[in-house]
Amino acid sequence: MPSHLSIDMLSAPQPRSPLHTREITFQGYAREDGLWDIEGHLKDFKSNPFVTSAKTWQPGEAFHDMWVRVTVNSDLVVQDIEAVMDGHPHAECTAAVPPMKSLIDWCKA
């Protein structure tokens, strides 16, 4: 790390117990056709068993496990988007996937 950067650490917390963790990672790729893929992976898990009407999720087992790939051009216009859920605690969670296709042709730039 460059010497001109400084990171202040948080102070020591009060005694506590972990409840919930959400991990989000992103990776970017340059494609051979000139487009870019950005892939995201979201995982939620609990430190204790998590019970729904359909299943008991064990500690550390991802109950939300979602992958998204967004393909953009050099103008950052969304060309395609793909989303899947490998894990979800409720049937209605999967309703988040189909509307993502509405982002095609959207531009944030």
PDB file of C-alpha atoms in Angstrom:
ATOM      1  CA  MET A   1       0.000   0.000   0.000  1.00  0.00           C
ATOM      2  CA  PRO A   2       1.389   3.453  -0.817  1.00  0.00           C
ATOM      3  CA  SER A   3       2.793   5.202   2.244  1.00  0.00           C
ATOM      4  CA  HIS A   4       0.586   8.272   1.707  1.00  0.00           C
ATOM      5  CA  LEU A   5      -2.565   6.228   2.348  1.00  0.00           C
ATOM      6  CA  SER A   6      -3.776   5.675   5.873  1.00  0.00           C
ATOM      7  CA  ILE A   7      -6.374   3.236   7.097  1.00  0.00           C
ATOM      8  CA  ASP A   8      -8.014   3.916  10.445  1.00  0.00           C
ATOM      9  CA  MET A   9      -9.230   0.766  12.109  1.00  0.00           C
ATOM     10  CA  LEU A  10     -12.534   0.633  13.910  1.00  0.00           C
ATOM     11  CA  SER A  11     -12.373   0.679  17.664  1.00  0.00           C
ATOM     12  CA  ALA A  12     -12.826  -2.556  19.585  1.00  0.00           C
ATOM     13  CA  PRO A  13     -16.542  -3.445  19.607  1.00  0.00           C
ATOM     14  CA  GLN A  14     -18.657  -4.219  22.621  1.00  0.00           C
ATOM     15  CA  PRO A  15     -19.230  -7.938  23.246  1.00  0.00           C
ATOM     16  CA  ARG A  16     -21.524  -9.259  20.548  1.00  0.00           C
ATOM     17  CA  SER A  17     -22.544 -12.332  18.573  1.00  0.00           C
ATOM     18  CA  PRO A  18     -22.487 -12.602  14.770  1.00  0.00           C
ATOM     19  CA  LEU A  19     -25.933 -12.820  13.120  1.00  0.00           C
ATOM     20  CA  HIS A  20     -25.820 -12.269   9.376  1.00  0.00           C
ATOM     21  CA  THR A  21     -23.195 -11.968   6.658  1.00  0.00           C
ATOM     22  CA  ARG A  22     -23.671 -10.707   3.114  1.00  0.00           C
ATOM     23  CA  GLU A  23     -20.799 -11.224   0.693  1.00  0.00           C
ATOM     24  CA  ILE A  24     -20.779  -9.481  -2.676  1.00  0.00           C
ATOM     25  CA  THR A  25     -17.979  -9.927  -5.190  1.00  0.00           C
ATOM     26  CA  PHE A  26     -17.567  -8.477  -8.671  1.00  0.00           C
ATOM     27  CA  GLN A  27     -15.195  -9.460 -11.457  1.00  0.00           C
ATOM     28  CA  GLY A  28     -14.748  -7.683 -14.772  1.00  0.00           C
ATOM     29  CA  TYR A  29     -13.753  -9.305 -18.074  1.00  0.00           C
ATOM     30  CA  ALA A  30     -12.766  -7.926 -21.472  1.00  0.00           C
ATOM     31  CA  ARG A  31     -14.366 -10.095 -24.131  1.00  0.00           C
ATOM     32  CA  GLU A  32     -12.815 -10.944 -27.485  1.00  0.00           C
ATOM     33  CA  ASP A  33     -15.774  -9.299 -29.266  1.00  0.00           C
ATOM     34  CA  GLY A  34     -15.004  -5.912 -27.674  1.00  0.00           C
ATOM     35  CA  LEU A  35     -17.740  -6.064 -25.038  1.00  0.00           C
ATOM     36  CA  TRP A  36     -17.203  -6.287 -21.274  1.00  0.00           C
ATOM     37  CA  ASP A  37     -18.745  -8.727 -18.814  1.00  0.00           C
ATOM     38  CA  ILE A  38     -19.179  -7.804 -15.174  1.00  0.00           C
ATOM     39  CA  GLU A  39     -20.057 -10.801 -13.019  1.00  0.00           C
ATOM     40  CA  GLY A  40     -21.428 -10.429  -9.537  1.00  0.00           C
ATOM     41  CA  HIS A  41     -22.036 -13.023  -6.844  1.00  0.00           C
ATOM     42  CA  LEU A  42     -24.165 -12.311  -3.774  1.00  0.00           C
ATOM     43  CA  LYS A  43     -24.364 -14.681  -0.815  1.00  0.00           C
ATOM     44  CA  ASP A  44     -26.225 -14.297   2.468  1.00  0.00           C
ATOM     45  CA  PHE A  45     -25.726 -16.625   5.376  1.00  0.00           C
ATOM     46  CA  LYS A  46     -26.428 -16.781   9.089  1.00  0.00           C
ATOM     47  CA  SER A  47     -24.307 -17.813  12.052  1.00  0.00           C
ATOM     48  CA  ASN A  48     -27.136 -19.904  13.482  1.00  0.00           C
ATOM     49  CA  PRO A  49     -29.665 -22.214  11.831  1.00  0.00           C
ATOM     50  CA  PHE A  50     -32.169 -20.236   9.740  1.00  0.00           C
ATOM     51  CA  VAL A  51     -35.585 -21.848   9.469  1.00  0.00           C
ATOM     52  CA  THR A  52     -38.155 -21.149   6.762  1.00  0.00           C
ATOM     53  CA  SER A  53     -41.322 -23.055   5.953  1.00  0.00           C
ATOM     54  CA  ALA A  54     -39.420 -25.026   3.292  1.00  0.00           C
ATOM     55  CA  LYS A  55     -36.013 -25.697   4.811  1.00  0.00           C
ATOM     56  CA  THR A  56     -33.560 -25.254   7.648  1.00  0.00           C
ATOM     57  CA  TRP A  57     -30.408 -23.504   6.436  1.00  0.00           C
ATOM     58  CA  GLN A  58     -27.332 -24.476   8.413  1.00  0.00           C
ATOM     59  CA  PRO A  59     -24.816 -21.918   9.765  1.00  0.00           C
ATOM     60  CA  GLY A  60     -22.576 -20.784   6.911  1.00  0.00           C
ATOM     61  CA  GLU A  61     -24.898 -22.227   4.231  1.00  0.00           C
ATOM     62  CA  ALA A  62     -25.853 -19.559   1.704  1.00  0.00           C
ATOM     63  CA  PHE A  63     -29.607 -19.027   1.764  1.00  0.00           C
ATOM     64  CA  HIS A  64     -29.357 -16.312  -0.864  1.00  0.00           C
ATOM     65  CA  ASP A  65     -26.907 -17.367  -3.560  1.00  0.00           C
ATOM     66  CA  MET A  66     -27.287 -15.226  -6.657  1.00  0.00           C
ATOM     67  CA  TRP A  67     -25.131 -14.756  -9.746  1.00  0.00           C
ATOM     68  CA  VAL A  68     -25.470 -11.894 -12.240  1.00  0.00           C
ATOM     69  CA  ARG A  69     -23.580 -11.269 -15.482  1.00  0.00           C
ATOM     70  CA  VAL A  70     -24.004  -7.866 -17.129  1.00  0.00           C
ATOM     71  CA  THR A  71     -22.568  -7.328 -20.611  1.00  0.00           C
ATOM     72  CA  VAL A  72     -21.867  -3.722 -21.598  1.00  0.00           C
ATOM     73  CA  ASN A  73     -20.354  -2.001 -24.622  1.00  0.00           C
ATOM     74  CA  SER A  74     -17.695   0.742 -24.614  1.00  0.00           C
ATOM     75  CA  ASP A  75     -20.432   3.344 -24.011  1.00  0.00           C
ATOM     76  CA  LEU A  76     -21.540   1.360 -20.928  1.00  0.00           C
ATOM     77  CA  VAL A  77     -24.883   0.508 -22.499  1.00  0.00           C
ATOM     78  CA  VAL A  78     -26.186  -2.804 -21.169  1.00  0.00           C
ATOM     79  CA  GLN A  79     -26.220  -5.318 -24.018  1.00  0.00           C
ATOM     80  CA  ASP A  80     -27.342  -8.357 -22.029  1.00  0.00           C
ATOM     81  CA  ILE A  81     -27.927  -9.496 -18.486  1.00  0.00           C
ATOM     82  CA  GLU A  82     -28.239 -12.963 -17.029  1.00  0.00           C
ATOM     83  CA  ALA A  83     -29.201 -13.752 -13.437  1.00  0.00           C
ATOM     84  CA  VAL A  84     -29.693 -17.015 -11.578  1.00  0.00           C
ATOM     85  CA  MET A  85     -30.370 -17.975  -7.988  1.00  0.00           C
ATOM     86  CA  ASP A  86     -28.698 -21.132  -6.772  1.00  0.00           C
ATOM     87  CA  GLY A  87     -30.253 -20.682  -3.356  1.00  0.00           C
ATOM     88  CA  HIS A  88     -33.175 -18.730  -1.920  1.00  0.00           C
ATOM     89  CA  PRO A  89     -35.171 -19.012   1.308  1.00  0.00           C
ATOM     90  CA  HIS A  90     -38.607 -18.147  -0.114  1.00  0.00           C
ATOM     91  CA  ALA A  91     -40.295 -18.924  -3.433  1.00  0.00           C
ATOM     92  CA  GLU A  92     -40.951 -15.224  -4.072  1.00  0.00           C
ATOM     93  CA  CYS A  93     -37.190 -14.481  -4.043  1.00  0.00           C
ATOM     94  CA  THR A  94     -36.899 -15.744  -7.607  1.00  0.00           C
ATOM     95  CA  ALA A  95     -39.249 -12.945  -8.714  1.00  0.00           C
ATOM     96  CA  ALA A  96     -36.188 -10.653  -8.618  1.00  0.00           C
ATOM     97  CA  VAL A  97     -34.620 -12.409 -11.625  1.00  0.00           C
ATOM     98  CA  PRO A  98     -36.973 -11.744 -14.628  1.00  0.00           C
ATOM     99  CA  PRO A  99     -37.133  -7.914 -14.235  1.00  0.00           C
ATOM    100  CA  MET A 100     -33.381  -7.715 -14.683  1.00  0.00           C
ATOM    101  CA  LYS A 101     -33.816  -8.171 -18.441  1.00  0.00           C
ATOM    102  CA  SER A 102     -35.462  -4.718 -18.434  1.00  0.00           C
ATOM    103  CA  LEU A 103     -31.970  -3.249 -17.915  1.00  0.00           C
ATOM    104  CA  ILE A 104     -30.965  -4.139 -21.488  1.00  0.00           C
ATOM    105  CA  ASP A 105     -30.269  -0.903 -23.424  1.00  0.00           C
ATOM    106  CA  TRP A 106     -29.923   1.054 -20.152  1.00  0.00           C
ATOM    107  CA  CYS A 107     -26.917   3.341 -19.784  1.00  0.00           C
ATOM    108  CA  LYS A 108     -25.495   4.831 -16.591  1.00  0.00           C
ATOM    109  CA  ALA A 109     -22.671   6.795 -18.268  1.00  0.00           C
TER     110      ALA A 109
END
